[in-house]
Amino acid sequence: MIRRNIIIGIDGIPFELMDNLSDKGIMPNFQDLKREFTFKEMKSSIPHISSVSWSSIITGENPGEHGIYGFTDMIENTYSLRYPNYNALKSKPFWYFHPDRSSVILNVPSTYPAKELNGIHISGFVALDLEKATYPKKYVPILKDLNYEIDVDTKLAHQQSKDVFIDELFRVLKIRRKTFDYFWETIKWKNFMPVITSSDRFGHFMWNAYENSKNPYHNRILEFFNEIDNIIGDIKGRIEEDDTLIILSDHGMEGVESNVNLNTYLEKEGLLNLSSNLKNYNRIQKDSKGFVLDPGRIYLNKKGRYPNGMIIKEQEQDTVEELKILFNDLKYNNRKVIKKIYEKEEIYSGKMLINAPDLVLIENKGFQLKASIGKADIFEQASSFSGKHSDSAFICINKDIELENPTVTDVIGLLG
Ligand SMILES: [Zn+2]
């Protein structure tokens, strides 16, 4: 008999939060699973952002193979940004491994537009249009009846009172729960993968309300996680003995102390020249050695690859060394900003290595790396954001197995 796989994703939630709130009785269903089965910290992708991490989870491949290095990339031979979506994914997601097995794939980030498969696919963010986010199309009216939402309206988070935003988190989570319920029953499936993403939106805007028990919204955030636990409970109550159940996140979250504008740092150090008041990547001048894409991806300004490229092959390694020294020296209030610097070959391999950033920076706790262009200051308060991504994701699986230092590319190897 073919075993069924159920993978519940909770976007942006660190190991520490799941461990803490289940111990405190806020997430009793998760506590049962955690006690009985395997629960581990899981390393996120590099960089630790949703598009890269979910692409690694569903394909089992690193960005060097699947080709997704971030939410942005550059169009070949230009300095113009493109936004890689599901069409840019160069490896097959697990639901195509056994075409005879049907799948229900709900709200997985970076799977827009939805594509034909044996089953049902509703794309997660960044999804622009519900019609294009839905396969087969016959489910569009049903989703509309469910008042389906692709994402939380994050504009509400910038208001003075956070009450309206928290109401929005609950509203979208309730719709998610109804939608998961509906599709559980709709077809006979072998893979069922629902993802909750309002958890990441909570983290970016309200992390302080979780960390600080005196925060006026603390109890509502605990209620929010109790509601997420109810969804886990719904599914846990329906699984059969042979089912594989995995609950996981794609990356973690932590408090943000300061934004770090890396392109501004390169400008101030004379390695990036934008030479205009109208600053954008298209203003990169010939004497620039490199530039940054979000969050900490460094690209050498290579001759032949970019319109104003200056670095020739023989200069590449020296420039890499120069940049490493520069970023290692970056300090904020006497604290080192960068924890680790990877050269691309250390972390990536595969057919898409050609598009990899030359260096990837990993930040110390509390620093949010940014590639904004035209910022006056290197360090900046994070305004309405109180949380930022960390590399500490989690995985829980209902099997008694040894999981040594799991990472996002290991997940599909655990499926039945
Ligand atoms: Zn996020």
Tab-separated table of C-alpha atoms and ligand atoms in Angstrom:
chain	number	residue	atom	x	y	z
A	1	MET	CA	0.000	0.000	0.000
A	2	ILE	CA	1.216	3.515	-0.819
A	3	ARG	CA	1.512	5.620	2.282
A	4	ARG	CA	-0.064	9.068	2.403
A	5	ASN	CA	2.048	12.150	3.121
A	6	ILE	CA	0.747	15.167	5.003
A	7	ILE	CA	3.077	18.173	5.242
A	8	ILE	CA	1.829	21.142	7.248
A	9	GLY	CA	3.911	24.286	6.698
A	10	ILE	CA	4.006	27.177	9.159
A	11	ASP	CA	5.930	29.975	7.455
A	12	GLY	CA	8.533	31.904	9.439
A	13	ILE	CA	8.280	30.173	12.819
A	14	PRO	CA	11.483	29.302	14.708
A	15	PHE	CA	12.177	26.096	16.622
A	16	GLU	CA	12.284	28.082	19.869
A	17	LEU	CA	8.708	29.395	19.545
A	18	MET	CA	7.175	25.973	18.823
A	19	ASP	CA	9.145	24.453	21.713
A	20	ASN	CA	8.201	27.254	24.102
A	21	LEU	CA	4.482	27.600	23.295
A	22	SER	CA	3.891	23.856	23.287
A	23	ASP	CA	5.608	23.548	26.696
A	24	LYS	CA	3.437	26.388	28.016
A	25	GLY	CA	0.200	24.633	27.023
A	26	ILE	CA	-0.672	27.135	24.271
A	27	MET	CA	-0.162	24.459	21.598
A	28	PRO	CA	-1.368	21.197	23.204
A	29	ASN	CA	-1.791	19.302	19.926
A	30	PHE	CA	1.750	20.082	18.914
A	31	GLN	CA	2.916	19.168	22.416
A	32	ASP	CA	1.439	15.651	21.975
A	33	LEU	CA	3.266	15.204	18.662
A	34	LYS	CA	6.501	16.627	20.001
A	35	ARG	CA	6.475	14.290	23.012
A	36	GLU	CA	5.671	11.202	21.021
A	37	PHE	CA	7.755	11.793	17.892
A	38	THR	CA	10.834	13.509	16.454
A	39	PHE	CA	11.051	17.297	16.864
A	40	LYS	CA	14.245	19.062	15.754
A	41	GLU	CA	15.675	22.403	14.830
A	42	MET	CA	16.114	22.509	11.054
A	43	LYS	CA	18.545	24.740	9.142
A	44	SER	CA	16.851	27.036	6.654
A	45	SER	CA	18.173	27.704	3.148
A	46	ILE	CA	20.927	30.250	2.399
A	47	PRO	CA	19.711	32.960	2.302
A	48	HIS	CA	16.919	32.223	4.812
A	49	ILE	CA	13.955	33.587	2.899
A	50	SER	CA	10.701	31.932	1.903
A	51	SER	CA	11.119	31.738	-1.877
A	52	VAL	CA	14.486	29.985	-1.569
A	53	SER	CA	13.539	27.794	1.358
A	54	TRP	CA	10.180	26.493	0.086
A	55	SER	CA	11.734	25.852	-3.342
A	56	SER	CA	14.366	23.739	-1.552
A	57	ILE	CA	11.778	21.941	0.606
A	58	ILE	CA	9.523	20.903	-2.296
A	59	THR	CA	12.331	19.877	-4.675
A	60	GLY	CA	14.935	18.562	-2.240
A	61	GLU	CA	17.549	20.567	-4.174
A	62	ASN	CA	19.813	23.533	-3.387
A	63	PRO	CA	19.495	26.861	-5.254
A	64	GLY	CA	22.397	25.845	-7.522
A	65	GLU	CA	19.988	23.229	-8.953
A	66	HIS	CA	16.515	24.771	-8.606
A	67	GLY	CA	17.697	28.271	-9.571
A	68	ILE	CA	15.781	30.343	-6.970
A	69	TYR	CA	18.248	32.527	-5.034
A	70	GLY	CA	15.827	35.200	-3.790
A	71	PHE	CA	12.675	37.198	-4.475
A	72	THR	CA	14.685	39.272	-6.975
A	73	ASP	CA	17.291	38.531	-9.619
A	74	MET	CA	18.767	40.432	-12.553
A	75	ILE	CA	17.720	40.063	-16.159
A	76	GLU	CA	20.729	38.798	-18.108
A	77	ASN	CA	23.115	41.499	-19.408
A	78	THR	CA	21.168	44.294	-17.685
A	79	TYR	CA	20.877	45.890	-14.267
A	80	SER	CA	17.070	45.467	-14.355
A	81	LEU	CA	15.420	43.416	-11.655
A	82	ARG	CA	13.183	40.453	-12.351
A	83	TYR	CA	11.013	38.574	-9.871
A	84	PRO	CA	11.478	34.829	-10.329
A	85	ASN	CA	8.218	32.930	-9.828
A	86	TYR	CA	7.251	29.242	-10.118
A	87	ASN	CA	8.089	29.332	-13.869
A	88	ALA	CA	11.729	30.020	-12.920
A	89	LEU	CA	11.973	26.884	-10.752
A	90	LYS	CA	14.330	24.512	-12.593
A	91	SER	CA	13.727	21.340	-10.541
A	92	LYS	CA	10.600	19.239	-10.133
A	93	PRO	CA	8.550	19.507	-6.937
A	94	PHE	CA	7.876	16.182	-5.201
A	95	TRP	CA	4.277	16.016	-6.405
A	96	TYR	CA	5.570	15.160	-9.892
A	97	PHE	CA	7.793	12.292	-8.685
A	98	HIS	CA	4.974	9.742	-8.908
A	99	PRO	CA	2.451	11.074	-11.464
A	100	ASP	CA	-0.070	8.347	-10.539
A	101	ARG	CA	-0.345	9.691	-6.971
A	102	SER	CA	-2.655	12.658	-6.546
A	103	SER	CA	-1.744	15.732	-4.521
A	104	VAL	CA	-3.472	18.652	-2.829
A	105	ILE	CA	-1.013	21.584	-2.647
A	106	LEU	CA	-2.375	24.609	-0.794
A	107	ASN	CA	-0.743	27.998	-0.310
A	108	VAL	CA	2.884	26.930	-0.783
A	109	PRO	CA	4.871	30.181	-1.308
A	110	SER	CA	6.599	30.795	-4.654
A	111	THR	CA	4.425	28.317	-6.578
A	112	TYR	CA	2.629	30.930	-8.704
A	113	PRO	CA	1.244	30.557	-11.315
A	114	ALA	CA	-0.389	27.183	-10.533
A	115	LYS	CA	0.438	24.416	-12.992
A	116	GLU	CA	-1.266	21.266	-14.159
A	117	LEU	CA	-0.767	18.285	-11.861
A	118	ASN	CA	-2.579	15.144	-10.786
A	119	GLY	CA	-4.672	16.870	-8.127
A	120	ILE	CA	-5.295	20.400	-6.902
A	121	HIS	CA	-2.879	23.319	-6.614
A	122	ILE	CA	-3.652	26.724	-5.069
A	123	SER	CA	-0.522	28.947	-5.164
A	124	GLY	CA	0.742	30.848	-2.134
A	125	PHE	CA	2.324	34.314	-2.137
A	126	VAL	CA	3.528	36.053	-4.289
A	127	ALA	CA	0.320	35.232	-6.218
A	128	LEU	CA	-1.221	38.110	-8.117
A	129	ASP	CA	-4.460	36.662	-9.442
A	130	LEU	CA	-6.708	33.955	-7.972
A	131	GLU	CA	-7.580	32.510	-11.407
A	132	LYS	CA	-3.914	31.958	-12.234
A	133	ALA	CA	-3.271	30.704	-8.706
A	134	THR	CA	-5.812	27.892	-9.078
A	135	TYR	CA	-5.566	24.514	-10.811
A	136	PRO	CA	-8.004	23.205	-11.939
A	137	LYS	CA	-9.937	26.410	-12.618
A	138	LYS	CA	-13.241	24.846	-11.554
A	139	TYR	CA	-12.230	25.509	-7.930
A	140	VAL	CA	-12.122	29.299	-8.379
A	141	PRO	CA	-15.862	29.799	-7.595
A	142	ILE	CA	-15.533	27.476	-4.601
A	143	LEU	CA	-12.583	29.499	-3.281
A	144	LYS	CA	-14.603	32.675	-3.769
A	145	ASP	CA	-17.460	31.105	-1.775
A	146	LEU	CA	-14.953	30.407	1.001
A	147	ASN	CA	-13.946	34.124	0.879
A	148	TYR	CA	-10.486	32.806	0.092
A	149	GLU	CA	-7.504	35.146	0.537
A	150	ILE	CA	-4.048	34.561	-0.919
A	151	ASP	CA	-2.400	36.607	1.819
A	152	VAL	CA	-2.906	38.878	4.808
A	153	ASP	CA	-3.352	42.579	3.990
A	154	THR	CA	-0.060	43.814	5.470
A	155	LYS	CA	-0.936	47.474	4.811
A	156	LEU	CA	-3.049	47.179	7.957
A	157	ALA	CA	0.099	46.560	10.003
A	158	HIS	CA	1.332	50.099	9.470
A	159	GLN	CA	-1.589	51.627	11.344
A	160	GLN	CA	-1.242	53.131	14.808
A	161	SER	CA	-3.326	50.475	16.495
A	162	LYS	CA	-2.302	46.894	15.893
A	163	ASP	CA	-5.795	45.588	16.743
A	164	VAL	CA	-6.973	45.803	13.135
A	165	PHE	CA	-3.912	43.904	11.922
A	166	ILE	CA	-4.347	41.140	14.513
A	167	ASP	CA	-8.014	40.815	13.502
A	168	GLU	CA	-6.767	40.388	9.933
A	169	LEU	CA	-4.327	37.628	11.009
A	170	PHE	CA	-7.211	35.748	12.667
A	171	ARG	CA	-9.590	36.345	9.748
A	172	VAL	CA	-7.165	34.926	7.168
A	173	LEU	CA	-6.170	32.026	9.449
A	174	LYS	CA	-9.859	31.029	9.837
A	175	ILE	CA	-10.296	31.065	6.046
A	176	ARG	CA	-7.161	28.938	5.753
A	177	ARG	CA	-8.610	26.403	8.226
A	178	LYS	CA	-11.922	26.181	6.310
A	179	THR	CA	-10.063	25.801	3.011
A	180	PHE	CA	-7.820	23.024	4.351
A	181	ASP	CA	-10.938	21.237	5.677
A	182	TYR	CA	-12.718	21.567	2.366
A	183	PHE	CA	-9.870	20.199	0.270
A	184	TRP	CA	-9.044	17.356	2.674
A	185	GLU	CA	-12.351	15.770	1.634
A	186	THR	CA	-12.496	16.852	-2.015
A	187	ILE	CA	-10.411	14.190	-3.761
A	188	LYS	CA	-8.657	10.997	-2.762
A	189	TRP	CA	-5.067	12.197	-2.435
A	190	LYS	CA	-1.680	10.723	-1.549
A	191	ASN	CA	0.046	14.047	-0.765
A	192	PHE	CA	-1.634	16.827	1.195
A	193	MET	CA	0.453	19.962	1.747
A	194	PRO	CA	-1.218	23.012	3.326
A	195	VAL	CA	0.883	26.041	4.353
A	196	ILE	CA	-0.024	28.773	6.842
A	197	THR	CA	1.670	32.083	5.964
A	198	SER	CA	0.005	34.605	8.310
A	199	SER	CA	2.525	33.279	10.883
A	200	ASP	CA	5.345	35.024	8.986
A	201	ARG	CA	3.341	38.271	8.777
A	202	PHE	CA	2.788	38.104	12.537
A	203	GLY	CA	6.540	37.718	12.993
A	204	HIS	CA	7.583	40.695	10.904
A	205	PHE	CA	5.157	43.126	12.500
A	206	MET	CA	4.472	41.757	15.996
A	207	TRP	CA	7.495	39.756	17.119
A	208	ASN	CA	7.861	42.056	20.147
A	209	ALA	CA	4.320	41.094	21.236
A	210	TYR	CA	5.465	37.471	21.426
A	211	GLU	CA	8.832	38.093	23.089
A	212	ASN	CA	7.649	40.600	25.667
A	213	SER	CA	4.931	39.194	27.947
A	214	LYS	CA	4.080	42.734	29.112
A	215	ASN	CA	3.236	43.834	25.571
A	216	PRO	CA	-0.509	44.695	25.379
A	217	TYR	CA	-0.960	42.277	22.448
A	218	HIS	CA	0.900	39.351	24.022
A	219	ASN	CA	-2.214	37.358	24.928
A	220	ARG	CA	-3.788	37.804	21.512
A	221	ILE	CA	-0.610	36.471	19.917
A	222	LEU	CA	-0.824	33.426	22.195
A	223	GLU	CA	-4.470	32.983	21.062
A	224	PHE	CA	-3.276	33.197	17.461
A	225	PHE	CA	-0.866	30.303	18.066
A	226	ASN	CA	-3.574	28.390	19.873
A	227	GLU	CA	-5.658	28.729	16.688
A	228	ILE	CA	-2.722	27.452	14.593
A	229	ASP	CA	-2.564	24.523	17.023
A	230	ASN	CA	-6.269	23.862	16.401
A	231	ILE	CA	-5.476	23.441	12.704
A	232	ILE	CA	-2.720	20.974	13.649
A	233	GLY	CA	-5.315	19.240	15.854
A	234	ASP	CA	-7.873	19.010	13.004
A	235	ILE	CA	-5.328	17.226	10.831
A	236	LYS	CA	-3.800	15.123	13.602
A	237	GLY	CA	-7.271	13.803	14.431
A	238	ARG	CA	-7.746	12.528	10.878
A	239	ILE	CA	-4.444	10.850	10.127
A	240	GLU	CA	-4.315	7.111	9.719
A	241	GLU	CA	-1.762	4.745	11.109
A	242	ASP	CA	0.434	4.497	8.021
A	243	ASP	CA	0.364	8.211	7.176
A	244	THR	CA	3.564	10.247	7.304
A	245	LEU	CA	2.849	13.557	9.041
A	246	ILE	CA	5.444	16.338	8.876
A	247	ILE	CA	5.018	19.784	10.423
A	248	LEU	CA	7.720	22.296	9.526
A	249	SER	CA	8.708	25.884	8.905
A	250	ASP	CA	10.884	27.349	6.150
A	251	HIS	CA	12.898	29.740	8.320
A	252	GLY	CA	12.764	31.247	11.795
A	253	MET	CA	12.221	34.728	13.209
A	254	GLU	CA	14.000	36.929	15.746
A	255	GLY	CA	13.883	40.511	16.979
A	256	VAL	CA	15.368	43.184	14.714
A	257	GLU	CA	17.803	45.658	16.221
A	258	SER	CA	18.884	47.533	13.092
A	259	ASN	CA	18.549	47.436	9.326
A	260	VAL	CA	21.874	47.353	7.496
A	261	ASN	CA	21.948	49.003	4.049
A	262	LEU	CA	24.723	47.050	2.361
A	263	ASN	CA	24.737	48.963	-0.935
A	264	THR	CA	25.162	52.192	1.042
A	265	TYR	CA	28.166	50.623	2.770
A	266	LEU	CA	29.705	49.709	-0.617
A	267	GLU	CA	29.066	53.253	-1.849
A	268	LYS	CA	30.687	54.829	1.194
A	269	GLU	CA	33.724	52.557	0.831
A	270	GLY	CA	34.050	53.530	-2.850
A	271	LEU	CA	33.266	50.084	-4.286
A	272	LEU	CA	29.890	51.012	-5.765
A	273	ASN	CA	29.282	54.171	-7.787
A	274	LEU	CA	25.675	55.010	-8.643
A	275	SER	CA	26.557	58.534	-9.704
A	276	SER	CA	23.092	60.058	-9.759
A	277	ASN	CA	20.401	61.422	-7.536
A	278	LEU	CA	17.984	59.052	-9.194
A	279	LYS	CA	19.558	56.008	-7.633
A	280	ASN	CA	18.734	52.559	-8.904
A	281	TYR	CA	20.713	49.600	-10.199
A	282	ASN	CA	20.647	51.020	-13.742
A	283	ARG	CA	22.879	53.846	-12.514
A	284	ILE	CA	25.759	51.502	-11.699
A	285	GLN	CA	28.912	53.059	-13.162
A	286	LYS	CA	31.991	51.431	-14.724
A	287	ASP	CA	34.184	51.866	-11.663
A	288	SER	CA	31.866	49.764	-9.443
A	289	LYS	CA	33.302	46.489	-8.161
A	290	GLY	CA	30.049	44.949	-6.935
A	291	PHE	CA	26.500	45.363	-5.714
A	292	VAL	CA	24.026	43.672	-3.387
A	293	LEU	CA	20.604	42.063	-3.884
A	294	ASP	CA	18.323	41.272	-0.936
A	295	PRO	CA	19.050	40.196	1.642
A	296	GLY	CA	22.863	39.735	1.613
A	297	ARG	CA	23.700	38.461	-1.878
A	298	ILE	CA	26.857	40.063	-3.290
A	299	TYR	CA	27.501	40.116	-7.040
A	300	LEU	CA	30.791	41.134	-8.651
A	301	ASN	CA	30.290	43.710	-11.417
A	302	LYS	CA	31.728	41.367	-14.036
A	303	LYS	CA	32.824	42.445	-17.483
A	304	GLY	CA	30.768	40.683	-20.149
A	305	ARG	CA	27.954	39.948	-17.726
A	306	TYR	CA	26.733	43.459	-16.876
A	307	PRO	CA	26.501	46.532	-19.139
A	308	ASN	CA	29.054	48.478	-17.083
A	309	GLY	CA	30.948	45.448	-15.820
A	310	MET	CA	34.617	46.037	-14.944
A	311	ILE	CA	35.880	42.934	-13.127
A	312	ILE	CA	37.754	40.599	-15.471
A	313	LYS	CA	38.246	36.905	-14.706
A	314	GLU	CA	41.810	37.411	-13.360
A	315	GLN	CA	40.541	40.000	-10.851
A	316	GLU	CA	37.615	37.987	-9.492
A	317	GLN	CA	39.340	36.219	-6.594
A	318	ASP	CA	41.138	39.381	-5.431
A	319	THR	CA	37.841	41.286	-5.468
A	320	VAL	CA	36.186	38.498	-3.504
A	321	GLU	CA	38.950	38.753	-0.875
A	322	GLU	CA	38.651	42.558	-0.774
A	323	LEU	CA	34.878	42.344	-0.230
A	324	LYS	CA	35.275	39.698	2.470
A	325	ILE	CA	37.644	41.939	4.448
A	326	LEU	CA	35.301	44.889	4.005
A	327	PHE	CA	32.198	43.052	5.244
A	328	ASN	CA	34.092	41.380	8.081
A	329	ASP	CA	35.029	44.888	9.306
A	330	LEU	CA	31.438	46.165	9.433
A	331	LYS	CA	30.459	47.007	13.023
A	332	TYR	CA	27.458	48.534	14.787
A	333	ASN	CA	27.976	49.822	18.352
A	334	ASN	CA	31.201	47.812	18.413
A	335	ARG	CA	29.371	44.622	17.480
A	336	LYS	CA	30.284	42.672	14.343
A	337	VAL	CA	27.383	42.694	11.852
A	338	ILE	CA	28.402	39.741	9.672
A	339	LYS	CA	28.669	36.276	11.199
A	340	LYS	CA	29.729	34.301	8.146
A	341	ILE	CA	30.608	34.932	4.508
A	342	TYR	CA	30.176	32.136	1.980
A	343	GLU	CA	31.680	31.941	-1.489
A	344	LYS	CA	29.164	30.488	-3.919
A	345	GLU	CA	30.973	27.163	-4.456
A	346	GLU	CA	30.918	26.492	-0.709
A	347	ILE	CA	27.118	26.385	-0.559
A	348	TYR	CA	25.749	25.921	-4.060
A	349	SER	CA	26.195	23.333	-6.779
A	350	GLY	CA	24.340	22.402	-9.944
A	351	LYS	CA	23.250	23.512	-13.357
A	352	MET	CA	22.107	26.981	-12.183
A	353	LEU	CA	25.382	27.873	-10.409
A	354	ILE	CA	25.995	30.439	-13.176
A	355	ASN	CA	23.278	32.667	-11.645
A	356	ALA	CA	24.535	32.350	-8.064
A	357	PRO	CA	25.661	35.394	-6.095
A	358	ASP	CA	29.469	35.449	-5.735
A	359	LEU	CA	29.205	35.848	-1.964
A	360	VAL	CA	26.391	35.397	0.543
A	361	LEU	CA	26.533	37.173	3.903
A	362	ILE	CA	24.982	35.700	7.047
A	363	GLU	CA	24.234	38.267	9.750
A	364	ASN	CA	24.669	38.176	13.508
A	365	LYS	CA	21.506	38.174	15.637
A	366	GLY	CA	19.325	41.258	15.319
A	367	PHE	CA	20.727	42.659	12.065
A	368	GLN	CA	18.443	42.813	9.045
A	369	LEU	CA	20.506	42.870	5.848
A	370	LYS	CA	19.031	45.077	3.133
A	371	ALA	CA	19.910	45.882	-0.463
A	372	SER	CA	17.978	49.165	-0.657
A	373	ILE	CA	19.455	51.662	-3.101
A	374	GLY	CA	19.897	55.353	-2.368
A	375	LYS	CA	19.749	55.214	1.449
A	376	ALA	CA	21.843	57.880	3.180
A	377	ASP	CA	22.789	55.801	6.213
A	378	ILE	CA	24.193	52.305	6.556
A	379	PHE	CA	22.294	51.652	9.798
A	380	GLU	CA	18.624	52.439	10.139
A	381	GLN	CA	15.811	51.742	12.571
A	382	ALA	CA	13.407	49.104	11.250
A	383	SER	CA	10.299	51.373	11.625
A	384	SER	CA	7.114	49.244	11.842
A	385	PHE	CA	8.973	45.932	11.692
A	386	SER	CA	9.883	44.175	14.912
A	387	GLY	CA	10.890	40.773	13.554
A	388	LYS	CA	13.278	39.495	10.886
A	389	HIS	CA	14.117	36.081	9.486
A	390	SER	CA	16.553	33.748	11.218
A	391	ASP	CA	17.986	30.452	9.962
A	392	SER	CA	16.396	28.413	12.750
A	393	ALA	CA	13.433	26.544	11.248
A	394	PHE	CA	11.913	23.390	12.792
A	395	ILE	CA	10.676	19.966	11.724
A	396	CYS	CA	8.426	17.471	13.491
A	397	ILE	CA	7.723	14.047	11.963
A	398	ASN	CA	5.583	11.179	13.236
A	399	LYS	CA	8.326	8.622	12.804
A	400	ASP	CA	10.874	7.400	15.232
A	401	ILE	CA	13.995	8.272	13.239
A	402	GLU	CA	17.388	9.799	13.863
A	403	LEU	CA	17.517	13.214	12.210
A	404	GLU	CA	21.092	14.527	12.364
A	405	ASN	CA	21.285	18.279	11.702
A	406	PRO	CA	18.337	18.337	9.293
A	407	THR	CA	18.146	21.000	6.615
A	408	VAL	CA	15.388	22.043	4.202
A	409	THR	CA	16.717	19.876	1.356
A	410	ASP	CA	16.288	16.731	3.519
A	411	VAL	CA	12.499	16.957	3.851
A	412	ILE	CA	11.279	15.086	0.797
A	413	GLY	CA	13.645	12.215	1.587
A	414	LEU	CA	11.405	11.573	4.607
A	415	LEU	CA	8.219	11.097	2.588
A	416	GLY	CA	6.550	7.715	2.289
B	1	ZN	ZN	9.017	36.777	6.029
